[in-house]
PDB file as gemmi writes it, atoms N, CA and C in Angstrom:
CRYST1    1.000    1.000    1.000  90.00  90.00  90.00 P 1                      
ATOM      1  N   ALA A   1       8.908  14.804   8.898  1.00  0.00           N  
ATOM      2  CA  ALA A   1       9.853  15.844   9.161  1.00  0.00           C  
ATOM      3  C   ALA A   1       9.770  16.253  10.636  1.00  0.00           C  
ATOM      4  N   ILE A   2      10.860  16.585  11.194  1.00  0.00           N  
ATOM      5  CA  ILE A   2      10.885  17.093  12.568  1.00  0.00           C  
ATOM      6  C   ILE A   2      10.883  18.611  12.473  1.00  0.00           C  
ATOM      7  N   GLN A   3       9.890  19.239  13.025  1.00  0.00           N  
ATOM      8  CA  GLN A   3       9.763  20.682  12.928  1.00  0.00           C  
ATOM      9  C   GLN A   3      11.046  21.368  13.480  1.00  0.00           C  
ATOM     10  N   GLY A   4      11.646  22.265  12.686  1.00  0.00           N  
ATOM     11  CA  GLY A   4      12.845  22.986  13.127  1.00  0.00           C  
ATOM     12  C   GLY A   4      14.086  22.129  13.016  1.00  0.00           C  
ATOM     13  N   GLY A   5      14.029  20.994  12.356  1.00  0.00           N  
ATOM     14  CA  GLY A   5      15.201  20.133  12.205  1.00  0.00           C  
ATOM     15  C   GLY A   5      16.273  20.774  11.335  1.00  0.00           C  
ATOM     16  N   ALA A   6      17.482  20.242  11.417  1.00  0.00           N  
ATOM     17  CA  ALA A   6      18.624  20.767  10.650  1.00  0.00           C  
ATOM     18  C   ALA A   6      18.637  20.242   9.251  1.00  0.00           C  
ATOM     19  N   SER A   7      19.247  20.957   8.354  1.00  0.00           N  
ATOM     20  CA  SER A   7      19.440  20.505   6.976  1.00  0.00           C  
ATOM     21  C   SER A   7      20.363  19.298   6.981  1.00  0.00           C  
ATOM     22  N   VAL A   8      20.103  18.380   6.043  1.00  0.00           N  
ATOM     23  CA  VAL A   8      20.909  17.180   5.913  1.00  0.00           C  
ATOM     24  C   VAL A   8      21.266  17.023   4.400  1.00  0.00           C  
ATOM     25  N   SER A   9      22.531  16.597   4.116  1.00  0.00           N  
ATOM     26  CA  SER A   9      22.962  16.416   2.748  1.00  0.00           C  
ATOM     27  C   SER A   9      23.446  15.013   2.522  1.00  0.00           C  
ATOM     28  N   GLN A  10      23.359  14.527   1.276  1.00  0.00           N  
ATOM     29  CA  GLN A  10      23.861  13.228   0.899  1.00  0.00           C  
ATOM     30  C   GLN A  10      24.393  13.373  -0.521  1.00  0.00           C  
ATOM     31  N   ASP A  11      25.595  12.845  -0.795  1.00  0.00           N  
ATOM     32  CA  ASP A  11      26.129  12.886  -2.138  1.00  0.00           C  
ATOM     33  C   ASP A  11      25.686  11.675  -2.927  1.00  0.00           C  
ATOM     34  N   VAL A  12      25.384  11.911  -4.243  1.00  0.00           N  
ATOM     35  CA  VAL A  12      24.968  10.860  -5.157  1.00  0.00           C  
ATOM     36  C   VAL A  12      25.947  10.838  -6.305  1.00  0.00           C  
ATOM     37  N   SER A  13      26.580   9.676  -6.555  1.00  0.00           N  
ATOM     38  CA  SER A  13      27.506   9.558  -7.700  1.00  0.00           C  
ATOM     39  C   SER A  13      26.768   9.364  -8.971  1.00  0.00           C  
ATOM     40  N   ILE A  14      27.162  10.085 -10.015  1.00  0.00           N  
ATOM     41  CA  ILE A  14      26.581   9.942 -11.334  1.00  0.00           C  
ATOM     42  C   ILE A  14      27.711   9.493 -12.266  1.00  0.00           C  
ATOM     43  N   THR A  15      27.603   8.259 -12.721  1.00  0.00           N  
ATOM     44  CA  THR A  15      28.647   7.671 -13.524  1.00  0.00           C  
ATOM     45  C   THR A  15      28.004   7.015 -14.764  1.00  0.00           C  
ATOM     46  N   GLY A  16      28.840   6.631 -15.666  1.00  0.00           N  
ATOM     47  CA  GLY A  16      28.370   5.921 -16.847  1.00  0.00           C  
ATOM     48  C   GLY A  16      29.533   5.258 -17.573  1.00  0.00           C  
ATOM     49  N   ALA A  17      29.250   4.343 -18.453  1.00  0.00           N  
ATOM     50  CA  ALA A  17      30.292   3.669 -19.200  1.00  0.00           C  
ATOM     51  C   ALA A  17      31.086   4.651 -20.070  1.00  0.00           C  
ATOM     52  N   ALA A  18      30.395   5.646 -20.605  1.00  0.00           N  
ATOM     53  CA  ALA A  18      31.059   6.674 -21.377  1.00  0.00           C  
ATOM     54  C   ALA A  18      31.158   7.927 -20.614  1.00  0.00           C  
ATOM     55  N   GLY A  19      32.373   8.416 -20.354  1.00  0.00           N  
ATOM     56  CA  GLY A  19      32.548   9.643 -19.609  1.00  0.00           C  
ATOM     57  C   GLY A  19      32.277  10.837 -20.506  1.00  0.00           C  
ATOM     58  N   GLY A  20      32.105  11.995 -19.905  1.00  0.00           N  
ATOM     59  CA  GLY A  20      31.977  13.241 -20.652  1.00  0.00           C  
ATOM     60  C   GLY A  20      30.568  13.519 -21.178  1.00  0.00           C  
ATOM     61  N   LEU A  21      29.568  12.754 -20.698  1.00  0.00           N  
ATOM     62  CA  LEU A  21      28.216  13.024 -21.147  1.00  0.00           C  
ATOM     63  C   LEU A  21      27.582  14.169 -20.364  1.00  0.00           C  
ATOM     64  N   PRO A  22      26.891  15.102 -21.012  1.00  0.00           N  
ATOM     65  CA  PRO A  22      26.225  16.183 -20.289  1.00  0.00           C  
ATOM     66  C   PRO A  22      25.203  15.643 -19.285  1.00  0.00           C  
ATOM     67  N   VAL A  23      25.202  16.161 -18.084  1.00  0.00           N  
ATOM     68  CA  VAL A  23      24.334  15.746 -17.022  1.00  0.00           C  
ATOM     69  C   VAL A  23      23.334  16.816 -16.695  1.00  0.00           C  
ATOM     70  N   ALA A  24      22.079  16.447 -16.439  1.00  0.00           N  
ATOM     71  CA  ALA A  24      21.063  17.383 -16.025  1.00  0.00           C  
ATOM     72  C   ALA A  24      20.173  16.696 -14.976  1.00  0.00           C  
ATOM     73  N   PHE A  25      19.315  17.413 -14.304  1.00  0.00           N  
ATOM     74  CA  PHE A  25      18.362  16.808 -13.368  1.00  0.00           C  
ATOM     75  C   PHE A  25      17.089  17.626 -13.356  1.00  0.00           C  
ATOM     76  N   ALA A  26      16.033  16.958 -12.925  1.00  0.00           N  
ATOM     77  CA  ALA A  26      14.727  17.592 -12.719  1.00  0.00           C  
ATOM     78  C   ALA A  26      14.160  17.033 -11.440  1.00  0.00           C  
ATOM     79  N   THR A  27      13.466  17.835 -10.685  1.00  0.00           N  
ATOM     80  CA  THR A  27      12.854  17.390  -9.426  1.00  0.00           C  
ATOM     81  C   THR A  27      11.359  17.462  -9.525  1.00  0.00           C  
ATOM     82  N   SER A  28      10.721  16.971  -8.496  1.00  0.00           N  
ATOM     83  CA  SER A  28       9.276  17.039  -8.429  1.00  0.00           C  
ATOM     84  C   SER A  28       8.773  18.408  -7.962  1.00  0.00           C  
ATOM     85  N   GLY A  29       9.677  19.323  -7.716  1.00  0.00           N  
ATOM     86  CA  GLY A  29       9.273  20.688  -7.329  1.00  0.00           C  
ATOM     87  C   GLY A  29       9.141  20.883  -5.830  1.00  0.00           C  
ATOM     88  N   ALA A  30       9.670  19.978  -5.026  1.00  0.00           N  
ATOM     89  CA  ALA A  30       9.633  20.145  -3.595  1.00  0.00           C  
ATOM     90  C   ALA A  30      10.547  21.277  -3.125  1.00  0.00           C  
ATOM     91  N   ALA A  31      10.012  22.281  -2.496  1.00  0.00           N  
ATOM     92  CA  ALA A  31      10.803  23.473  -2.065  1.00  0.00           C  
ATOM     93  C   ALA A  31      11.846  23.080  -1.028  1.00  0.00           C  
ATOM     94  N   TRP A  32      11.630  22.017  -0.286  1.00  0.00           N  
ATOM     95  CA  TRP A  32      12.543  21.626   0.795  1.00  0.00           C  
ATOM     96  C   TRP A  32      13.728  20.815   0.257  1.00  0.00           C  
ATOM     97  N   LEU A  33      13.772  20.557  -1.059  1.00  0.00           N  
ATOM     98  CA  LEU A  33      14.828  19.718  -1.644  1.00  0.00           C  
ATOM     99  C   LEU A  33      15.691  20.579  -2.582  1.00  0.00           C  
ATOM    100  N   GLN A  34      16.978  20.510  -2.350  1.00  0.00           N  
ATOM    101  CA  GLN A  34      17.951  21.248  -3.206  1.00  0.00           C  
ATOM    102  C   GLN A  34      18.981  20.231  -3.761  1.00  0.00           C  
ATOM    103  N   ILE A  35      19.379  20.481  -5.028  1.00  0.00           N  
ATOM    104  CA  ILE A  35      20.380  19.682  -5.683  1.00  0.00           C  
ATOM    105  C   ILE A  35      21.443  20.586  -6.275  1.00  0.00           C  
ATOM    106  N   ALA A  36      22.716  20.212  -6.045  1.00  0.00           N  
ATOM    107  CA  ALA A  36      23.834  20.968  -6.588  1.00  0.00           C  
ATOM    108  C   ALA A  36      24.746  19.974  -7.282  1.00  0.00           C  
ATOM    109  N   LEU A  37      24.960  20.191  -8.624  1.00  0.00           N  
ATOM    110  CA  LEU A  37      25.862  19.304  -9.336  1.00  0.00           C  
ATOM    111  C   LEU A  37      27.291  19.808  -9.199  1.00  0.00           C  
ATOM    112  N   ALA A  38      28.253  18.920  -8.941  1.00  0.00           N  
ATOM    113  CA  ALA A  38      29.663  19.304  -8.842  1.00  0.00           C  
ATOM    114  C   ALA A  38      30.275  19.538 -10.225  1.00  0.00           C  
ATOM    115  N   GLY A  39      29.740  18.927 -11.256  1.00  0.00           N  
ATOM    116  CA  GLY A  39      30.186  19.080 -12.645  1.00  0.00           C  
ATOM    117  C   GLY A  39      29.087  18.904 -13.587  1.00  0.00           C  
ATOM    118  N   ALA A  40      29.277  19.362 -14.784  1.00  0.00           N  
ATOM    119  CA  ALA A  40      28.212  19.313 -15.791  1.00  0.00           C  
ATOM    120  C   ALA A  40      28.315  18.082 -16.701  1.00  0.00           C  
ATOM    121  N   GLN A  41      29.305  17.216 -16.469  1.00  0.00           N  
ATOM    122  CA  GLN A  41      29.491  16.021 -17.304  1.00  0.00           C  
ATOM    123  C   GLN A  41      29.774  14.836 -16.401  1.00  0.00           C  
ATOM    124  N   THR A  42      29.498  13.632 -16.967  1.00  0.00           N  
ATOM    125  CA  THR A  42      29.794  12.382 -16.189  1.00  0.00           C  
ATOM    126  C   THR A  42      31.312  12.154 -16.277  1.00  0.00           C  
ATOM    127  N   PRO A  43      31.907  11.595 -15.236  1.00  0.00           N  
ATOM    128  CA  PRO A  43      31.311  11.335 -13.914  1.00  0.00           C  
ATOM    129  C   PRO A  43      31.156  12.625 -13.136  1.00  0.00           C  
ATOM    130  N   SER A  44      30.217  12.639 -12.270  1.00  0.00           N  
ATOM    131  CA  SER A  44      29.962  13.836 -11.437  1.00  0.00           C  
ATOM    132  C   SER A  44      29.359  13.391 -10.102  1.00  0.00           C  
ATOM    133  N   ILE A  45      29.215  14.358  -9.213  1.00  0.00           N  
ATOM    134  CA  ILE A  45      28.608  14.137  -7.912  1.00  0.00           C  
ATOM    135  C   ILE A  45      27.497  15.163  -7.781  1.00  0.00           C  
ATOM    136  N   ALA A  46      26.334  14.721  -7.288  1.00  0.00           N  
ATOM    137  CA  ALA A  46      25.218  15.593  -7.002  1.00  0.00           C  
ATOM    138  C   ALA A  46      25.041  15.627  -5.485  1.00  0.00           C  
ATOM    139  N   ARG A  47      25.080  16.789  -4.902  1.00  0.00           N  
ATOM    140  CA  ARG A  47      24.796  16.933  -3.470  1.00  0.00           C  
ATOM    141  C   ARG A  47      23.302  17.199  -3.323  1.00  0.00           C  
ATOM    142  N   VAL A  48      22.631  16.273  -2.703  1.00  0.00           N  
ATOM    143  CA  VAL A  48      21.188  16.409  -2.436  1.00  0.00           C  
ATOM    144  C   VAL A  48      21.000  16.808  -1.011  1.00  0.00           C  
ATOM    145  N   SER A  49      20.329  17.949  -0.809  1.00  0.00           N  
ATOM    146  CA  SER A  49      20.099  18.509   0.537  1.00  0.00           C  
ATOM    147  C   SER A  49      18.628  18.672   0.805  1.00  0.00           C  
ATOM    148  N   VAL A  50      18.246  18.340   2.024  1.00  0.00           N  
ATOM    149  CA  VAL A  50      16.879  18.582   2.452  1.00  0.00           C  
ATOM    150  C   VAL A  50      16.893  19.571   3.594  1.00  0.00           C  
ATOM    151  N   ASN A  51      15.938  20.500   3.576  1.00  0.00           N  
ATOM    152  CA  ASN A  51      15.867  21.494   4.595  1.00  0.00           C  
ATOM    153  C   ASN A  51      14.420  21.512   5.149  1.00  0.00           C  
ATOM    154  N   PRO A  52      14.234  20.939   6.335  1.00  0.00           N  
ATOM    155  CA  PRO A  52      12.878  20.816   6.902  1.00  0.00           C  
ATOM    156  C   PRO A  52      12.376  22.093   7.566  1.00  0.00           C  
ATOM    157  N   ALA A  53      13.157  23.177   7.543  1.00  0.00           N  
ATOM    158  CA  ALA A  53      12.711  24.422   8.156  1.00  0.00           C  
ATOM    159  C   ALA A  53      11.385  24.860   7.592  1.00  0.00           C  
ATOM    160  N   GLY A  54      10.459  25.172   8.415  1.00  0.00           N  
ATOM    161  CA  GLY A  54       9.155  25.636   7.980  1.00  0.00           C  
ATOM    162  C   GLY A  54       8.157  24.563   7.617  1.00  0.00           C  
ATOM    163  N   LEU A  55       8.601  23.325   7.613  1.00  0.00           N  
ATOM    164  CA  LEU A  55       7.637  22.214   7.327  1.00  0.00           C  
ATOM    165  C   LEU A  55       6.909  21.806   8.610  1.00  0.00           C  
ATOM    166  N   THR A  56       5.664  21.466   8.449  1.00  0.00           N  
ATOM    167  CA  THR A  56       4.923  20.918   9.621  1.00  0.00           C  
ATOM    168  C   THR A  56       5.329  19.463   9.781  1.00  0.00           C  
ATOM    169  N   PRO A  57       5.219  18.890  10.992  1.00  0.00           N  
ATOM    170  CA  PRO A  57       5.588  17.493  11.185  1.00  0.00           C  
ATOM    171  C   PRO A  57       4.770  16.613  10.241  1.00  0.00           C  
ATOM    172  N   GLY A  58       5.425  15.589   9.682  1.00  0.00           N  
ATOM    173  CA  GLY A  58       4.762  14.694   8.795  1.00  0.00           C  
ATOM    174  C   GLY A  58       5.750  14.000   7.908  1.00  0.00           C  
ATOM    175  N   ASN A  59       5.264  13.265   6.936  1.00  0.00           N  
ATOM    176  CA  ASN A  59       6.046  12.570   5.946  1.00  0.00           C  
ATOM    177  C   ASN A  59       6.026  13.313   4.637  1.00  0.00           C  
ATOM    178  N   TYR A  60       7.187  13.420   3.994  1.00  0.00           N  
ATOM    179  CA  TYR A  60       7.334  14.136   2.731  1.00  0.00           C  
ATOM    180  C   TYR A  60       8.109  13.240   1.759  1.00  0.00           C  
ATOM    181  N   SER A  61       7.795  13.319   0.506  1.00  0.00           N  
ATOM    182  CA  SER A  61       8.558  12.586  -0.519  1.00  0.00           C  
ATOM    183  C   SER A  61       8.714  13.426  -1.781  1.00  0.00           C  
ATOM    184  N   ALA A  62       9.739  13.117  -2.508  1.00  0.00           N  
ATOM    185  CA  ALA A  62      10.006  13.818  -3.790  1.00  0.00           C  
ATOM    186  C   ALA A  62      10.838  12.871  -4.628  1.00  0.00           C  
ATOM    187  N   SER A  63      11.008  13.220  -5.892  1.00  0.00           N  
ATOM    188  CA  SER A  63      11.845  12.421  -6.739  1.00  0.00           C  
ATOM    189  C   SER A  63      12.718  13.350  -7.568  1.00  0.00           C  
ATOM    190  N   ILE A  64      13.908  12.800  -7.904  1.00  0.00           N  
ATOM    191  CA  ILE A  64      14.855  13.467  -8.778  1.00  0.00           C  
ATOM    192  C   ILE A  64      15.117  12.555  -9.946  1.00  0.00           C  
ATOM    193  N   ALA A  65      15.118  13.081 -11.150  1.00  0.00           N  
ATOM    194  CA  ALA A  65      15.456  12.301 -12.363  1.00  0.00           C  
ATOM    195  C   ALA A  65      16.774  12.865 -12.901  1.00  0.00           C  
ATOM    196  N   PHE A  66      17.818  12.081 -12.823  1.00  0.00           N  
ATOM    197  CA  PHE A  66      19.118  12.469 -13.420  1.00  0.00           C  
ATOM    198  C   PHE A  66      19.150  11.950 -14.872  1.00  0.00           C  
ATOM    199  N   THR A  67      19.593  12.796 -15.777  1.00  0.00           N  
ATOM    200  CA  THR A  67      19.681  12.395 -17.182  1.00  0.00           C  
ATOM    201  C   THR A  67      21.068  12.693 -17.660  1.00  0.00           C  
ATOM    202  N   ALA A  68      21.556  11.873 -18.577  1.00  0.00           N  
ATOM    203  CA  ALA A  68      22.816  12.106 -19.300  1.00  0.00           C  
ATOM    204  C   ALA A  68      22.555  11.927 -20.761  1.00  0.00           C  
ATOM    205  N   GLU A  69      22.733  12.998 -21.526  1.00  0.00           N  
ATOM    206  CA  GLU A  69      22.456  12.964 -22.936  1.00  0.00           C  
ATOM    207  C   GLU A  69      23.240  11.843 -23.597  1.00  0.00           C  
ATOM    208  N   GLY A  70      22.545  11.032 -24.357  1.00  0.00           N  
ATOM    209  CA  GLY A  70      23.138   9.941 -25.080  1.00  0.00           C  
ATOM    210  C   GLY A  70      23.266   8.656 -24.294  1.00  0.00           C  
ATOM    211  N   ALA A  71      22.947   8.654 -23.023  1.00  0.00           N  
ATOM    212  CA  ALA A  71      23.020   7.411 -22.216  1.00  0.00           C  
ATOM    213  C   ALA A  71      21.796   6.550 -22.517  1.00  0.00           C  
ATOM    214  N   SER A  72      22.018   5.259 -22.622  1.00  0.00           N  
ATOM    215  CA  SER A  72      20.916   4.329 -22.918  1.00  0.00           C  
ATOM    216  C   SER A  72      19.928   4.161 -21.779  1.00  0.00           C  
ATOM    217  N   ASN A  73      20.380   4.377 -20.568  1.00  0.00           N  
ATOM    218  CA  ASN A  73      19.484   4.222 -19.402  1.00  0.00           C  
ATOM    219  C   ASN A  73      19.060   5.534 -18.757  1.00  0.00           C  
ATOM    220  N   SER A  74      19.117   6.600 -19.473  1.00  0.00           N  
ATOM    221  CA  SER A  74      18.759   7.942 -18.959  1.00  0.00           C  
ATOM    222  C   SER A  74      17.259   7.953 -18.972  1.00  0.00           C  
ATOM    223  N   ALA A  75      16.557   8.404 -18.090  1.00  0.00           N  
ATOM    224  CA  ALA A  75      16.759   9.072 -16.785  1.00  0.00           C  
ATOM    225  C   ALA A  75      16.718   8.107 -15.647  1.00  0.00           C  
ATOM    226  N   ALA A  76      17.663   8.322 -14.717  1.00  0.00           N  
ATOM    227  CA  ALA A  76      17.742   7.490 -13.538  1.00  0.00           C  
ATOM    228  C   ALA A  76      17.001   8.150 -12.382  1.00  0.00           C  
ATOM    229  N   PRO A  77      15.915   7.560 -11.895  1.00  0.00           N  
ATOM    230  CA  PRO A  77      15.160   8.222 -10.814  1.00  0.00           C  
ATOM    231  C   PRO A  77      15.770   7.947  -9.450  1.00  0.00           C  
ATOM    232  N   VAL A  78      15.706   8.896  -8.596  1.00  0.00           N  
ATOM    233  CA  VAL A  78      16.119   8.763  -7.203  1.00  0.00           C  
ATOM    234  C   VAL A  78      14.986   9.295  -6.320  1.00  0.00           C  
ATOM    235  N   SER A  79      14.517   8.441  -5.400  1.00  0.00           N  
ATOM    236  CA  SER A  79      13.454   8.863  -4.463  1.00  0.00           C  
ATOM    237  C   SER A  79      14.050   9.425  -3.220  1.00  0.00           C  
ATOM    238  N   VAL A  80      13.378  10.500  -2.708  1.00  0.00           N  
ATOM    239  CA  VAL A  80      13.817  11.162  -1.470  1.00  0.00           C  
ATOM    240  C   VAL A  80      12.660  11.141  -0.512  1.00  0.00           C  
ATOM    241  N   PHE A  81      12.901  10.649   0.708  1.00  0.00           N  
ATOM    242  CA  PHE A  81      11.852  10.628   1.730  1.00  0.00           C  
ATOM    243  C   PHE A  81      12.338  11.403   2.963  1.00  0.00           C  
ATOM    244  N   LEU A  82      11.467  12.195   3.498  1.00  0.00           N  
ATOM    245  CA  LEU A  82      11.792  12.988   4.694  1.00  0.00           C  
ATOM    246  C   LEU A  82      10.722  12.745   5.729  1.00  0.00           C  
TER     247      LEU A  82                                                      
END                                                                             
């Protein structure tokens, strides 16, 4: 992380063969990582934002597990590195 760096966001598409499945997520608890779902069902978009404010210089990692109730391949992990 660059001390005092600006927040950065990336959109993640959440899709599945069957639409309309309830979507949820869980993170590793990293305070610098925020997730906002655009919708509560598939297909949806998750905006993943990192905010390095207050972090000391160094490497940081976290994970997000996206789940869709009834999906055969739920939970889909996404790794985040800062």
